[in-house]
PDB file of C-alpha atoms in Angstrom:
ATOM      1  CA  UNK A   1      50.991 -24.620 159.837  1.00  0.00           C
ATOM      2  CA  UNK A   2      51.784 -23.897 163.540  1.00  0.00           C
ATOM      3  CA  UNK A   3      50.824 -26.105 166.479  1.00  0.00           C
ATOM      4  CA  UNK A   4      48.890 -24.703 169.449  1.00  0.00           C
ATOM      5  CA  UNK A   5      52.446 -25.172 171.213  1.00  0.00           C
ATOM      6  CA  UNK A   6      54.265 -23.278 168.771  1.00  0.00           C
ATOM      7  CA  UNK A   7      51.528 -20.346 169.207  1.00  0.00           C
ATOM      8  CA  UNK A   8      51.712 -20.604 172.681  1.00  0.00           C
ATOM      9  CA  UNK A   9      55.422 -20.574 173.129  1.00  0.00           C
ATOM     10  CA  UNK A  10      55.777 -17.562 170.744  1.00  0.00           C
ATOM     11  CA  UNK A  11      53.262 -15.710 172.829  1.00  0.00           C
ATOM     12  CA  UNK A  12      54.964 -16.529 176.001  1.00  0.00           C
ATOM     13  CA  UNK A  13      58.410 -14.895 174.687  1.00  0.00           C
ATOM     14  CA  UNK A  14      56.872 -11.357 175.369  1.00  0.00           C
ATOM     15  CA  UNK A  15      55.153 -12.125 178.596  1.00  0.00           C
ATOM     16  CA  UNK A  16      57.772 -13.323 180.945  1.00  0.00           C
ATOM     17  CA  UNK A  17      57.766 -10.415 183.429  1.00  0.00           C
ATOM     18  CA  UNK A  18      56.028 -11.592 186.541  1.00  0.00           C
ATOM     19  CA  UNK A  19      53.767  -8.251 186.634  1.00  0.00           C
ATOM     20  CA  UNK A  20      53.130  -8.347 183.165  1.00  0.00           C
ATOM     21  CA  UNK A  21      51.837 -11.921 183.318  1.00  0.00           C
ATOM     22  CA  UNK A  22      49.485 -10.883 186.437  1.00  0.00           C
ATOM     23  CA  UNK A  23      48.191  -8.359 184.150  1.00  0.00           C
ATOM     24  CA  UNK A  24      47.405 -10.472 181.359  1.00  0.00           C
ATOM     25  CA  UNK A  25      45.803 -13.042 183.526  1.00  0.00           C
ATOM     26  CA  UNK A  26      43.304 -10.462 184.599  1.00  0.00           C
ATOM     27  CA  UNK A  27      43.006  -8.333 181.695  1.00  0.00           C
ATOM     28  CA  UNK A  28      43.044 -10.992 178.797  1.00  0.00           C
ATOM     29  CA  UNK A  29      39.720 -12.713 180.203  1.00  0.00           C
ATOM     30  CA  UNK A  30      38.370  -9.423 180.810  1.00  0.00           C
ATOM     31  CA  UNK A  31      38.989  -8.380 177.170  1.00  0.00           C
ATOM     32  CA  UNK A  32      37.647 -11.398 175.770  1.00  0.00           C
ATOM     33  CA  UNK A  33      34.401 -10.858 177.896  1.00  0.00           C
ATOM     34  CA  UNK A  34      34.017  -7.216 176.778  1.00  0.00           C
ATOM     35  CA  UNK A  35      34.560  -8.019 173.117  1.00  0.00           C
ATOM     36  CA  UNK A  36      31.532 -10.642 173.572  1.00  0.00           C
ATOM     37  CA  UNK A  37      29.580  -7.927 175.562  1.00  0.00           C
ATOM     38  CA  UNK A  38      30.345  -5.349 172.715  1.00  0.00           C
ATOM     39  CA  UNK A  39      29.174  -7.929 169.844  1.00  0.00           C
ATOM     40  CA  UNK A  40      26.011  -9.133 172.159  1.00  0.00           C
ATOM     41  CA  UNK A  41      24.853  -5.381 172.057  1.00  0.00           C
ATOM     42  CA  UNK A  42      25.026  -5.265 168.246  1.00  0.00           C
ATOM     43  CA  UNK A  43      21.189  -5.230 167.242  1.00  0.00           C
ATOM     44  CA  UNK A  44      20.021  -8.597 165.652  1.00  0.00           C
ATOM     45  CA  UNK A  45      16.807  -9.854 164.104  1.00  0.00           C
ATOM     46  CA  UNK A  46      14.494 -10.933 166.961  1.00  0.00           C
ATOM     47  CA  UNK A  47      13.185 -14.019 165.000  1.00  0.00           C
ATOM     48  CA  UNK A  48      16.657 -15.715 165.939  1.00  0.00           C
ATOM     49  CA  UNK A  49      16.365 -15.344 169.492  1.00  0.00           C
ATOM     50  CA  UNK A  50      15.778 -18.349 171.867  1.00  0.00           C
ATOM     51  CA  UNK A  51      14.109 -18.738 175.231  1.00  0.00           C
ATOM     52  CA  UNK A  52      17.689 -19.247 176.904  1.00  0.00           C
ATOM     53  CA  UNK A  53      20.119 -17.518 174.690  1.00  0.00           C
ATOM     54  CA  UNK A  54      20.040 -14.772 172.057  1.00  0.00           C
ATOM     55  CA  UNK A  55      21.436 -15.651 168.703  1.00  0.00           C
ATOM     56  CA  UNK A  56      23.282 -12.639 167.844  1.00  0.00           C
ATOM     57  CA  UNK A  57      26.628 -11.390 166.440  1.00  0.00           C
ATOM     58  CA  UNK A  58      28.315 -12.514 169.737  1.00  0.00           C
ATOM     59  CA  UNK A  59      27.075 -16.253 169.628  1.00  0.00           C
ATOM     60  CA  UNK A  60      27.841 -16.346 165.911  1.00  0.00           C
ATOM     61  CA  UNK A  61      31.503 -14.796 166.233  1.00  0.00           C
ATOM     62  CA  UNK A  62      31.937 -17.332 169.322  1.00  0.00           C
ATOM     63  CA  UNK A  63      31.066 -20.111 167.125  1.00  0.00           C
ATOM     64  CA  UNK A  64      33.788 -19.237 164.691  1.00  0.00           C
ATOM     65  CA  UNK A  65      36.211 -18.678 167.438  1.00  0.00           C
ATOM     66  CA  UNK A  66      35.673 -21.937 168.984  1.00  0.00           C
ATOM     67  CA  UNK A  67      36.045 -23.477 165.546  1.00  0.00           C
ATOM     68  CA  UNK A  68      39.622 -21.752 165.137  1.00  0.00           C
ATOM     69  CA  UNK A  69      40.412 -23.058 168.610  1.00  0.00           C
ATOM     70  CA  UNK A  70      39.142 -26.761 167.831  1.00  0.00           C
ATOM     71  CA  UNK A  71      41.741 -26.434 164.846  1.00  0.00           C
ATOM     72  CA  UNK A  72      44.491 -25.762 166.979  1.00  0.00           C
ATOM     73  CA  UNK A  73      43.611 -27.824 170.147  1.00  0.00           C
ATOM     74  CA  UNK A  74      40.199 -29.671 170.593  1.00  0.00           C
ATOM     75  CA  UNK A  75      41.021 -29.735 174.558  1.00  0.00           C
ATOM     76  CA  UNK A  76      41.688 -25.949 174.767  1.00  0.00           C
ATOM     77  CA  UNK A  77      38.577 -25.331 172.279  1.00  0.00           C
ATOM     78  CA  UNK A  78      36.353 -27.104 174.993  1.00  0.00           C
ATOM     79  CA  UNK A  79      37.635 -24.873 177.650  1.00  0.00           C
ATOM     80  CA  UNK A  80      37.401 -21.803 175.658  1.00  0.00           C
ATOM     81  CA  UNK A  81      33.733 -22.844 174.806  1.00  0.00           C
ATOM     82  CA  UNK A  82      32.856 -22.904 178.374  1.00  0.00           C
ATOM     83  CA  UNK A  83      34.245 -19.621 179.155  1.00  0.00           C
ATOM     84  CA  UNK A  84      32.500 -18.240 176.199  1.00  0.00           C
ATOM     85  CA  UNK A  85      29.270 -19.604 177.653  1.00  0.00           C
ATOM     86  CA  UNK A  86      29.973 -17.776 180.791  1.00  0.00           C
ATOM     87  CA  UNK A  87      30.482 -14.694 178.913  1.00  0.00           C
ATOM     88  CA  UNK A  88      27.131 -15.102 177.067  1.00  0.00           C
ATOM     89  CA  UNK A  89      25.228 -15.926 180.075  1.00  0.00           C
ATOM     90  CA  UNK A  90      26.619 -12.613 181.756  1.00  0.00           C
ATOM     91  CA  UNK A  91      25.947 -10.553 178.658  1.00  0.00           C
ATOM     92  CA  UNK A  92      22.512 -12.073 178.438  1.00  0.00           C
ATOM     93  CA  UNK A  93      21.722 -11.168 182.414  1.00  0.00           C
ATOM     94  CA  UNK A  94      22.781  -7.494 181.839  1.00  0.00           C
ATOM     95  CA  UNK A  95      21.155  -7.385 178.637  1.00  0.00           C
ATOM     96  CA  UNK A  96      17.798  -8.695 180.309  1.00  0.00           C
ATOM     97  CA  UNK A  97      17.864  -7.028 183.431  1.00  0.00           C
ATOM     98  CA  UNK A  98      19.426  -3.397 182.313  1.00  0.00           C
ATOM     99  CA  UNK A  99      19.758  -3.246 178.755  1.00  0.00           C
ATOM    100  CA  UNK A 100      22.053  -3.839 175.798  1.00  0.00           C
ATOM    101  CA  UNK A 101      22.984   0.058 176.351  1.00  0.00           C
ATOM    102  CA  UNK A 102      24.279  -0.713 179.599  1.00  0.00           C
ATOM    103  CA  UNK A 103      26.225  -3.861 178.514  1.00  0.00           C
ATOM    104  CA  UNK A 104      27.743  -2.065 175.655  1.00  0.00           C
ATOM    105  CA  UNK A 105      28.867   0.842 177.984  1.00  0.00           C
ATOM    106  CA  UNK A 106      30.136  -1.322 180.588  1.00  0.00           C
ATOM    107  CA  UNK A 107      31.991  -3.638 177.997  1.00  0.00           C
ATOM    108  CA  UNK A 108      33.402  -0.440 176.124  1.00  0.00           C
ATOM    109  CA  UNK A 109      34.605   1.317 179.210  1.00  0.00           C
ATOM    110  CA  UNK A 110      36.230  -2.082 180.714  1.00  0.00           C
ATOM    111  CA  UNK A 111      37.786  -2.697 177.244  1.00  0.00           C
ATOM    112  CA  UNK A 112      39.590   0.539 177.381  1.00  0.00           C
ATOM    113  CA  UNK A 113      40.461  -0.066 181.066  1.00  0.00           C
ATOM    114  CA  UNK A 114      41.861  -3.244 180.475  1.00  0.00           C
ATOM    115  CA  UNK A 115      43.945  -2.379 177.290  1.00  0.00           C
ATOM    116  CA  UNK A 116      45.691   0.460 179.404  1.00  0.00           C
ATOM    117  CA  UNK A 117      46.807  -2.059 181.792  1.00  0.00           C
ATOM    118  CA  UNK A 118      47.752  -4.587 179.057  1.00  0.00           C
ATOM    119  CA  UNK A 119      49.963  -1.661 177.370  1.00  0.00           C
ATOM    120  CA  UNK A 120      51.268  -0.857 180.790  1.00  0.00           C
ATOM    121  CA  UNK A 121      52.335  -4.427 181.307  1.00  0.00           C
ATOM    122  CA  UNK A 122      54.044  -4.479 178.012  1.00  0.00           C
ATOM    123  CA  UNK A 123      56.184  -1.483 179.121  1.00  0.00           C
ATOM    124  CA  UNK A 124      57.126  -3.000 182.296  1.00  0.00           C
ATOM    125  CA  UNK A 125      57.920  -6.207 180.052  1.00  0.00           C
ATOM    126  CA  UNK A 126      60.011  -4.091 177.450  1.00  0.00           C
ATOM    127  CA  UNK A 127      58.395  -5.891 174.489  1.00  0.00           C
ATOM    128  CA  UNK A 128      55.660  -5.197 172.078  1.00  0.00           C
ATOM    129  CA  UNK A 129      52.152  -6.984 172.354  1.00  0.00           C
ATOM    130  CA  UNK A 130      52.509 -10.238 170.337  1.00  0.00           C
ATOM    131  CA  UNK A 131      49.308  -9.194 168.356  1.00  0.00           C
ATOM    132  CA  UNK A 132      51.414  -6.187 166.572  1.00  0.00           C
ATOM    133  CA  UNK A 133      53.322  -9.027 164.809  1.00  0.00           C
ATOM    134  CA  UNK A 134      50.231 -11.205 164.107  1.00  0.00           C
ATOM    135  CA  UNK A 135      46.656 -10.573 164.806  1.00  0.00           C
ATOM    136  CA  UNK A 136      45.979 -14.130 165.648  1.00  0.00           C
ATOM    137  CA  UNK A 137      47.613 -13.396 168.946  1.00  0.00           C
ATOM    138  CA  UNK A 138      44.514 -11.668 169.920  1.00  0.00           C
ATOM    139  CA  UNK A 139      43.077 -15.259 169.675  1.00  0.00           C
ATOM    140  CA  UNK A 140      46.105 -16.793 171.130  1.00  0.00           C
ATOM    141  CA  UNK A 141      46.175 -14.757 174.564  1.00  0.00           C
ATOM    142  CA  UNK A 142      42.821 -16.374 175.971  1.00  0.00           C
ATOM    143  CA  UNK A 143      44.162 -19.968 174.975  1.00  0.00           C
ATOM    144  CA  UNK A 144      47.341 -19.277 176.599  1.00  0.00           C
ATOM    145  CA  UNK A 145      45.569 -18.406 180.075  1.00  0.00           C
ATOM    146  CA  UNK A 146      43.501 -21.254 179.421  1.00  0.00           C
ATOM    147  CA  UNK A 147      46.667 -23.384 179.236  1.00  0.00           C
ATOM    148  CA  UNK A 148      47.780 -22.391 182.343  1.00  0.00           C
ATOM    149  CA  UNK A 149      44.639 -23.270 184.214  1.00  0.00           C
ATOM    150  CA  UNK A 150      44.815 -26.561 182.271  1.00  0.00           C
ATOM    151  CA  UNK A 151      48.421 -27.157 183.484  1.00  0.00           C
ATOM    152  CA  UNK A 152      47.259 -26.528 187.168  1.00  0.00           C
ATOM    153  CA  UNK A 153      44.275 -29.011 186.681  1.00  0.00           C
ATOM    154  CA  UNK A 154      46.580 -31.486 185.115  1.00  0.00           C
ATOM    155  CA  UNK A 155      44.498 -31.400 181.923  1.00  0.00           C
ATOM    156  CA  UNK A 156      46.723 -31.755 178.667  1.00  0.00           C
ATOM    157  CA  UNK A 157      46.119 -29.781 175.800  1.00  0.00           C
TER     158      UNK A 157
END
């Protein structure tokens, strides 16, 4: 089984170009948020909603994603959990103050734009996106970004 460092090192191989890295530092968290927004928009039984947070497809998916991260690195899982909470809070805010339809539309548009930039970054890099090799890299990308934040803060993972 690969360690988190194995995954991050392999991911980094196709993310060496400074422009591609900058694109990823913006677009990877944005894509993570938009996926949460799209999942949050899926109708779910009202009985499972709470006063502070809707329990829905997004919350269930994020619990599973957090468990995946925890299997690789408890420390990174904590950071990703807090980022997931921020994403859920923003989605809840948009959903309550506008609608789930607006959330879905905004998420879809931002998702498409972010992926265009991601592929542009890889064109500059001259290497294919890692997820074409293994779909798990779609989850490693956000952890890779979090690992940079951790390094800057002096937090080990």
